[in-house]
Coordinates of C-alpha atoms and ligand atoms in Angstrom, one line a residue:
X1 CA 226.4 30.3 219.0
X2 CA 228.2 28.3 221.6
X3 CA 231.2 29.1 223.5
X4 CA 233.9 27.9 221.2
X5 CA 232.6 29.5 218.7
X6 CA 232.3 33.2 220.1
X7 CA 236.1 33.4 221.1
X8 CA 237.0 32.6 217.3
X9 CA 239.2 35.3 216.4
X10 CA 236.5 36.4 213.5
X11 CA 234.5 37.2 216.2
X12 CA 237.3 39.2 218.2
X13 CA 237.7 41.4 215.4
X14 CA 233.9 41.8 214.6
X15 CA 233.5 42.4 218.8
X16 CA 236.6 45.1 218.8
X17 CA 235.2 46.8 215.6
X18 CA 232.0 47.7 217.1
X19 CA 233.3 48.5 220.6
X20 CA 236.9 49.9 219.9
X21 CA 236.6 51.3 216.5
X22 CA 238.4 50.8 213.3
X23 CA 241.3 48.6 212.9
X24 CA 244.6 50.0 211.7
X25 CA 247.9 48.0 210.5
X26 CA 251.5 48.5 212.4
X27 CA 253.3 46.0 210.0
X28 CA 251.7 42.7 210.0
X29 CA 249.5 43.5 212.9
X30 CA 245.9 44.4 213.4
X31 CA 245.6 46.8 216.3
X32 CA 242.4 48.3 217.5
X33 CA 242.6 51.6 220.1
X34 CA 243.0 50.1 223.3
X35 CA 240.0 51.1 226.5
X36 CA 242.4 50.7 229.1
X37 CA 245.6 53.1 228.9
X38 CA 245.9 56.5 227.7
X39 CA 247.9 56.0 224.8
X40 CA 246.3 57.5 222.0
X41 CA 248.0 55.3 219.2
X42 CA 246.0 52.0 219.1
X43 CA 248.1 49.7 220.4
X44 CA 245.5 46.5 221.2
X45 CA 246.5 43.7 219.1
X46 CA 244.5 40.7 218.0
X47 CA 246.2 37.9 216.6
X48 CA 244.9 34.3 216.5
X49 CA 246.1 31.4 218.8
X50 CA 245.4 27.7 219.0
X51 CA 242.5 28.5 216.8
X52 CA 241.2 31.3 219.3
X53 CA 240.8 34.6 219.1
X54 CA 243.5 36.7 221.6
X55 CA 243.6 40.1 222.2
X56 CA 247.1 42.1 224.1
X57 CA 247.6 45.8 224.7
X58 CA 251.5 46.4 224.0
X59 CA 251.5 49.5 226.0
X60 CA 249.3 48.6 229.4
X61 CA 250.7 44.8 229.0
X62 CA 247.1 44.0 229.6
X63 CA 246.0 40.9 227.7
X64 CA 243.2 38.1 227.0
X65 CA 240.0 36.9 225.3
X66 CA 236.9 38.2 224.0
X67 CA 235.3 37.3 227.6
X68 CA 237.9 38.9 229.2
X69 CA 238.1 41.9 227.2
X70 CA 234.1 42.7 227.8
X71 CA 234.5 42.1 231.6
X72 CA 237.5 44.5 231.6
X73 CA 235.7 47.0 229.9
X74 CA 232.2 46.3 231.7
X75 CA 233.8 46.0 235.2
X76 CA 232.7 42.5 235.5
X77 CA 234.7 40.2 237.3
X78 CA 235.3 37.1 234.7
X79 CA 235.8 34.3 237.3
X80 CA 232.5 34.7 239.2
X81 CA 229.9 36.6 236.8
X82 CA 231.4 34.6 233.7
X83 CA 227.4 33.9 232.3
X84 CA 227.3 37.9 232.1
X85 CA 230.2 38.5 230.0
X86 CA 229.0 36.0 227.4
X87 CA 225.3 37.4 227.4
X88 CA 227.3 41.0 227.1
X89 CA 229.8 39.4 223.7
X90 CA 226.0 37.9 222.6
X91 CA 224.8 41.4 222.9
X92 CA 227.5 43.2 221.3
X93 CA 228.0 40.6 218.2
X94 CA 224.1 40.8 217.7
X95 CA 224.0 36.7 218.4
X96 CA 222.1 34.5 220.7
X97 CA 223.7 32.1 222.8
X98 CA 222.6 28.1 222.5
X99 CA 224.0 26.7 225.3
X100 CA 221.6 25.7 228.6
X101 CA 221.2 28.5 230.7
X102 CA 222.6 26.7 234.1
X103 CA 226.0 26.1 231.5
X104 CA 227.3 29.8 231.9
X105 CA 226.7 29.8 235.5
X106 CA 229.8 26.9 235.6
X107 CA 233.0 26.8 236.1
X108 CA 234.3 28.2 232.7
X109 CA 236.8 25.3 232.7
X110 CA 234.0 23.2 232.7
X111 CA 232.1 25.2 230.1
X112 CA 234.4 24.9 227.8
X113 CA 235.0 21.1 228.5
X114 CA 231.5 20.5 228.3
X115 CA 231.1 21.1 224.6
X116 CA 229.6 18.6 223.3
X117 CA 229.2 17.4 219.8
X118 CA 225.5 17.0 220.0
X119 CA 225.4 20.2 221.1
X120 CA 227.2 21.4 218.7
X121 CA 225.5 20.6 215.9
X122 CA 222.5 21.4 217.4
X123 CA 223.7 25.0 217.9
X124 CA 224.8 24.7 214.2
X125 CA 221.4 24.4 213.5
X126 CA 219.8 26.8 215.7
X127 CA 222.5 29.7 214.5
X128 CA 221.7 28.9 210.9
X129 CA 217.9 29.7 211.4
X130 CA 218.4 32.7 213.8
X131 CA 221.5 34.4 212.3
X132 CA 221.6 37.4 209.7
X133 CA 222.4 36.0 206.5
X134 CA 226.2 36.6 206.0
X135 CA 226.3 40.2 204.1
X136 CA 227.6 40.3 199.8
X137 CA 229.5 43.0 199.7
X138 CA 229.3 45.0 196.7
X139 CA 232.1 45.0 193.7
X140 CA 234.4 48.0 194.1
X141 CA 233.1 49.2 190.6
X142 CA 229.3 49.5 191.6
X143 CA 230.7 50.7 195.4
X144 CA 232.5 53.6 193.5
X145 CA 229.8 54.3 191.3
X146 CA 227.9 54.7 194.5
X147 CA 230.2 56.5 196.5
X148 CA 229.9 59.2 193.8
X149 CA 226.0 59.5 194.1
X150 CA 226.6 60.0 198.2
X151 CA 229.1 62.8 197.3
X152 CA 226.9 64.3 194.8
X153 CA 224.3 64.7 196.9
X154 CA 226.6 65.7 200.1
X155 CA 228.6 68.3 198.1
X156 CA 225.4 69.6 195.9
X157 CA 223.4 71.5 198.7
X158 CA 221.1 72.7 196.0
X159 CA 220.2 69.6 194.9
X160 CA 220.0 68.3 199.0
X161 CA 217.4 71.1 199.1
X162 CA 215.5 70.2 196.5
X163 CA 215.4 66.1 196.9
X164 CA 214.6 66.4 200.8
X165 CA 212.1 69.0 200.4
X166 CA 210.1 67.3 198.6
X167 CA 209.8 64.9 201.2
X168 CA 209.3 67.5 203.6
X169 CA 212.6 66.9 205.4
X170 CA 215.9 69.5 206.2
X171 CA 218.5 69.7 203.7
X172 CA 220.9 69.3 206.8
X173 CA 219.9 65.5 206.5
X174 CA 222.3 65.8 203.6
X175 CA 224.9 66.6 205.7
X176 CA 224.2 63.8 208.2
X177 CA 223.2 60.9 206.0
X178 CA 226.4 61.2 203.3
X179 CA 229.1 60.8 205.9
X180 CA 230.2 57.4 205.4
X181 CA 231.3 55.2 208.7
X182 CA 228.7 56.6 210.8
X183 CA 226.9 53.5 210.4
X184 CA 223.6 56.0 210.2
X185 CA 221.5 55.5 207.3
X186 CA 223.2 56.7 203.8
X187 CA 221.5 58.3 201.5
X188 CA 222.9 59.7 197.7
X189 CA 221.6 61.5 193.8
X190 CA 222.0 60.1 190.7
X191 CA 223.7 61.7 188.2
X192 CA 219.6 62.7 186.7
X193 CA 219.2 64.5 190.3
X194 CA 217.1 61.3 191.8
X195 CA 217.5 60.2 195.4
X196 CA 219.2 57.2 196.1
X197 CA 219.1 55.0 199.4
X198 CA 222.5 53.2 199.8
X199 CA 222.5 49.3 202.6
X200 CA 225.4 48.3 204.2
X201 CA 226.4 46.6 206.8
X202 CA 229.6 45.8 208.4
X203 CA 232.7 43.5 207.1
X204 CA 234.8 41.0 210.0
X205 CA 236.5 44.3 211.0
X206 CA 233.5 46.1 211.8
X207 CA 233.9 49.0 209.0
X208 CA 230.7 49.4 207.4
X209 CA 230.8 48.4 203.6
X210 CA 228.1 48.9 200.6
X211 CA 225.8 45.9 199.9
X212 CA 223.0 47.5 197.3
X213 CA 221.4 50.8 196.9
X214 CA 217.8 51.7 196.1
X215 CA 216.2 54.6 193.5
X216 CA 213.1 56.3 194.4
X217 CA 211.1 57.4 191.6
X218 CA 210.9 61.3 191.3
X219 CA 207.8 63.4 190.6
X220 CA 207.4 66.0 187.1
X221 CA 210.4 64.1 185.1
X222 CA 210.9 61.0 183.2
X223 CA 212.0 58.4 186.0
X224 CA 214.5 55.6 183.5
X225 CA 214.4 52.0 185.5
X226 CA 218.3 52.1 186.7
X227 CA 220.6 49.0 186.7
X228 CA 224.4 49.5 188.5
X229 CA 226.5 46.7 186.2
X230 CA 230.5 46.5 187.1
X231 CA 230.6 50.2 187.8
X232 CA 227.8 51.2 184.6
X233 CA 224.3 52.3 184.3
X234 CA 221.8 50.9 182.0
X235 CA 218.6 52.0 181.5
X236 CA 215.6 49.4 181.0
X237 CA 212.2 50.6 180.5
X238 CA 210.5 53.2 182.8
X239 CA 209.6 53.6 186.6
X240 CA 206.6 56.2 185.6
X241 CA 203.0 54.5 185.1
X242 CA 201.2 54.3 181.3
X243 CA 198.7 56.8 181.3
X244 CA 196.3 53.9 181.5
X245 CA 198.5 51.9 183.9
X246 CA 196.4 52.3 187.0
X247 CA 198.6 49.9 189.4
X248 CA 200.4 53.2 189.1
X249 CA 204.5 51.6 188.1
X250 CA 206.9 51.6 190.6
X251 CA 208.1 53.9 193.5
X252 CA 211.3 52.3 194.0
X253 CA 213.6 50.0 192.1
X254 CA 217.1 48.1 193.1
X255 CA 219.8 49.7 191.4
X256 CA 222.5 46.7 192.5
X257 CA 223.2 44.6 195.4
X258 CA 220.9 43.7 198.2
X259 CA 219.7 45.1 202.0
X260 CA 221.7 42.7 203.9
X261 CA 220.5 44.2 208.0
X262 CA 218.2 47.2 208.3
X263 CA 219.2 50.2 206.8
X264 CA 221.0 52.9 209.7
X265 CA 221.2 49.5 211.5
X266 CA 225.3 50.5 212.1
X267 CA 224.0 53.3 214.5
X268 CA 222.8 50.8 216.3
X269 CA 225.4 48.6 217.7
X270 CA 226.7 51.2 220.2
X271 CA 222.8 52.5 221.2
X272 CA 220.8 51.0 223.7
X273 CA 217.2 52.0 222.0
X274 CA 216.5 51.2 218.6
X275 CA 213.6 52.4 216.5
X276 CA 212.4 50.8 213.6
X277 CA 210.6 52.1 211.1
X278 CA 208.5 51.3 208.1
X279 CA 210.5 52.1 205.1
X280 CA 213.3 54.9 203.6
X281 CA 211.7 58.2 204.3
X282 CA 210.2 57.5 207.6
X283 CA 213.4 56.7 208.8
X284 CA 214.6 59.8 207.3
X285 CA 212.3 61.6 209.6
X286 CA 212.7 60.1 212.6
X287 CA 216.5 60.3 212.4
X288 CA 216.1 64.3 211.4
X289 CA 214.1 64.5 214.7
X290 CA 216.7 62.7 216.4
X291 CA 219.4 64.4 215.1
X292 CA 217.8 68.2 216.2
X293 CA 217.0 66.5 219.7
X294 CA 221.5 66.1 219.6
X295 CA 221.9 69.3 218.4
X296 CA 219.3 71.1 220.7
X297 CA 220.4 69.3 224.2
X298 CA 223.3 67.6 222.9
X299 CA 225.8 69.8 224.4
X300 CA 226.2 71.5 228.1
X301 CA 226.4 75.0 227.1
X302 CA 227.9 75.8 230.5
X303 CA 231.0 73.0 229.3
X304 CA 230.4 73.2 225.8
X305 CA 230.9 69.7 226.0
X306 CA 228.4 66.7 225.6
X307 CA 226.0 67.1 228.1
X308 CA 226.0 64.3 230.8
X309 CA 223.7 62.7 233.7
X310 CA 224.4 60.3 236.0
X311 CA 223.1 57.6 233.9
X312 CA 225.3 58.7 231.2
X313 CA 225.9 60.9 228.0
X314 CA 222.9 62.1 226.0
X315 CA 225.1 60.4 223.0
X316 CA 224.8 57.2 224.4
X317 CA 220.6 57.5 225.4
X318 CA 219.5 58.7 222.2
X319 CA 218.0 55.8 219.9
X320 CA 219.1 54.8 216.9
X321 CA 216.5 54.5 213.9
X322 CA 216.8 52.2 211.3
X323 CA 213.8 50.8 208.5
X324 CA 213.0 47.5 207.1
X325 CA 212.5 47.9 203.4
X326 CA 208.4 48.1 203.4
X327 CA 205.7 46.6 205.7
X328 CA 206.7 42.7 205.1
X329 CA 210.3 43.4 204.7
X330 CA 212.2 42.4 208.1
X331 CA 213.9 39.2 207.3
X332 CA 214.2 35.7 209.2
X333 CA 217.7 36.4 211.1
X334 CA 217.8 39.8 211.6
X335 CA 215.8 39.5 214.8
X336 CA 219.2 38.7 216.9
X337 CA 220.7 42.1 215.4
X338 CA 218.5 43.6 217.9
X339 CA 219.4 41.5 221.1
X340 CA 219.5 43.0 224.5
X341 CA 218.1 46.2 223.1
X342 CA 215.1 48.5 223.8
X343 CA 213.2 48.2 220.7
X344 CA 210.7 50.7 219.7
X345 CA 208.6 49.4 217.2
X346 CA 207.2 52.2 214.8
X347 CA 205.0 51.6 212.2
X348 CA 202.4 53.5 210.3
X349 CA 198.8 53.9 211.8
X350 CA 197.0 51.9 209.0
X351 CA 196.1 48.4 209.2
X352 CA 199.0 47.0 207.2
X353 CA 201.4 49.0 209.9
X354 CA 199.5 47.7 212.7
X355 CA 199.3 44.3 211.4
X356 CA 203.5 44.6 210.8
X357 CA 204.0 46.1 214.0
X358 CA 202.1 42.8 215.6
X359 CA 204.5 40.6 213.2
X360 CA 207.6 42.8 214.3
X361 CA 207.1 42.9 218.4
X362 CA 206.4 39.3 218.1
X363 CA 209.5 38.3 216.3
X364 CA 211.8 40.5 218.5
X365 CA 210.2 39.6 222.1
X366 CA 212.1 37.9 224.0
X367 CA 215.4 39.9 223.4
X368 CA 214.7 43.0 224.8
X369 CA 211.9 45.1 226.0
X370 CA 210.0 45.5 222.9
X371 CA 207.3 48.6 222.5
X372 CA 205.0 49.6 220.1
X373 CA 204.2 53.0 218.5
X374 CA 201.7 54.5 215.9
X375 CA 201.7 58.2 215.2
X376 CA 198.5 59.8 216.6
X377 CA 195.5 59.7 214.3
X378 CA 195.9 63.0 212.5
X379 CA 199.1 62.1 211.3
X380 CA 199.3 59.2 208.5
X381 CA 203.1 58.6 209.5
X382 CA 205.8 60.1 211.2
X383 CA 206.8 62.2 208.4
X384 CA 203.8 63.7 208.3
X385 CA 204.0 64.4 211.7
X386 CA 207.6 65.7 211.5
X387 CA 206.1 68.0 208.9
X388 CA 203.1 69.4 210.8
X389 CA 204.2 69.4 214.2
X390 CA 208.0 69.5 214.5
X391 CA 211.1 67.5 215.7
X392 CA 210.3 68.0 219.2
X393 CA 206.7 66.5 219.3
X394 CA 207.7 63.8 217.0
X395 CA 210.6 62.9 219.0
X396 CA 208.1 63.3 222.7
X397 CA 205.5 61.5 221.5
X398 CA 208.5 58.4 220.3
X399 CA 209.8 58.4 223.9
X400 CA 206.6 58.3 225.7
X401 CA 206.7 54.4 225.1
X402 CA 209.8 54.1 226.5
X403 CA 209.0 55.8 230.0
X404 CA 207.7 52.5 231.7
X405 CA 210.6 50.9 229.8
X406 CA 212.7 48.5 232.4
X407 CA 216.6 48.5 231.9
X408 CA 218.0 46.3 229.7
X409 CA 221.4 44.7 230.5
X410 CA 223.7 47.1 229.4
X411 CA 226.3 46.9 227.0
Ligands
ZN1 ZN1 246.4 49.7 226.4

């Protein structure tokens, strides 16, 4: 993306979604809560000027564009560190920045002058091949239909205790994974008490929408092949084997809709680390060890409120987890999602995880400190290892990668 580009007033709103939270409406205005003052009502507005994206605070009269904002919020000075605000509005839209590298380091009058046609295009180009494809949103039919299998399974602690046990996992993962706007990874029951795993990824305001859900097949009952259709369910054929089927039918079909980013990859955007994992349930773990690590240490019991060091909250230093959908799932494009980050790469310990991890670290180096990690050899993945050791190891033995881990810039 070049220069022009990123202070497009799309790119405002997606850049004050992630970093200021959800939009709201006063009238015809979008307004965002505003970083600066200490007015509690949002009061940030962004409106769209001379084809630019502009940004003013009613109540601290403070006002700007998205280079500005970042440096205000980042304590950069705009005028003489100008090449670190852009790298930070890269960071935070998840995009890479075509421009020469001595460009930034210019007068920004002169940046923005020095657009040039050739360039572009050629940055055109470059973004089509690296960029995340734009997300389909679901219809609101299939969405609802959807909805209801997350609030089945959140309200249904039974059925939460029967679904996640089976994969070995806590039933409080029900509680964790059904709260929609988290941005974590969602998970939900069909009506026939079968887990569901529900993408999104987030609309030009930054509010994470449904884009396609997954059904895993479920052991000792008839598993129907499920299709989502304008808000209905059909059933066509069966995801259970013939007895003399020996490819064994299939563990997972789509139910509707596509996986448009990583799934949990709306935790992300405000974490520094990043895990990924190798499919649904590993995830699952990983975020369950995660979550007891926030729960455990999360808190200053002397407080009571979230415990802090000098480098910062834990909040902010725990990782996020996300999966790609299977061993050869990560897509073309989704690589710049992960910009600037610390990217923990975390595959199974057979040869077709170690031959993704290779495929993984290589398509993410260069963005951020990338590191690789296989559960020890007893375990077969990190669920196992969640199972048969506990959050604690899991999550010890996941950080140990990081330890020699330089600082990324920071967001
Ligand atoms: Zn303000």
């Amino acid at each position: 993306m070049e220069l022009e580009q990123l202070q497009s007033v799309e790119n405002l709103h997606a850049f004050c979604g992630r970093v200021l939270g959800h939009a709201g409406r006063r009238g015809n205005a979008v307004v965002y809560p505003c970083p600066f003052g200490t007015h509690s009502k949002p009061h940030l507005e962004v409106v769209e000027y001379r084809g630019k994206g502009r940004w003013k605070c009613w109540a601290c009269d403070r006002s700007g564009d998205i280079f500005d904002l970042y440096a205000a919020m980042n304590g950069v000075d705009v005028k003489s560190r100008f090449h670190e605000a852009v790298e930070g509005v890269c960071g935070v839209l998840g995009v890479s920045y075509r421009e020469e590298r001595t460009t930034p380091r210019k007068s920004r009058k002169n940046a923005r002058a020095g657009a040039s046609r050739r360039r572009a295009k050629k940055a055109a180009l470059a973004e089509a091949e690296d960029m995340p494809p734009a997300p389909a949103f679901l219809g609101a039919e299939d969405a609802a239909a959807l909805e209801e299998c997350r609030e089945r399974l959140r309200n249904d602690r039974g059925l939460a205790r029967e679904l996640l046990g089976e994969l070995g996992l806590s039933v409080w993962l029900a509680t964790v994974c059904t709260e929609p706007g988290t941005g974590l990874p969602l998970i939900g029951a069909t009506e026939d008490r079968r887990l569901v795993y529900l993408y999104s990824a987030p609309d030009e305001t930054g509010r994470m929408k449904l884009t396609g859900a997954k059904l895993r097949r479920r052991g000792g009952m008839r598993n129907a092949r499920l299709r989502l259709e304008g808000g209905a369910w059909k059933e066509y054929g069966l995801m259970d084997a013939p007895p003399d089927d020996l490819k064994g039918g299939a563990r997972f079909v789509s139910l509707c809709g596509k996986c448009c980013q990583p799934w949990g990859m709306g935790a992300a955007r405000d974490r520094q680390t990043v895990i990924v994992t190798e499919g649904e349930s590993d995830c699952l773990a990983m975020v369950e060890a995660v979550e007891w690590l926030r729960e455990t240490y999360g808190l200053d019991p002397e407080t009571g409120r979230p415990y802090e060091t000098a480098a910062g909250s834990l909040e902010s230093m725990l990782p996020a987890v996300v999966a790609v959908p299977g061993v050869s799932g990560f897509r073309k494009g989704w690589a710049s999602l992960f910009s600037g980050k610390n990217v923990i790469v975390a595959m199974d310990g057979d040869e077709a995880g170690r031959k993704a991890a290779a495929v993984l670290v290589e398509a993410l180096s260069g963005l951020g400190a990338v590191r690789s990690w296989t559960p020890p050899e007893e375990y077969k993945d990190a669920r196992k290892m969640l199972l048969s050791a506990g959050p604690r190891a899991l999550c010890e033995a996941v950080f140990s990668v990081m330890s020699n881990t330089g600082r990324g810039h920071e967001q």
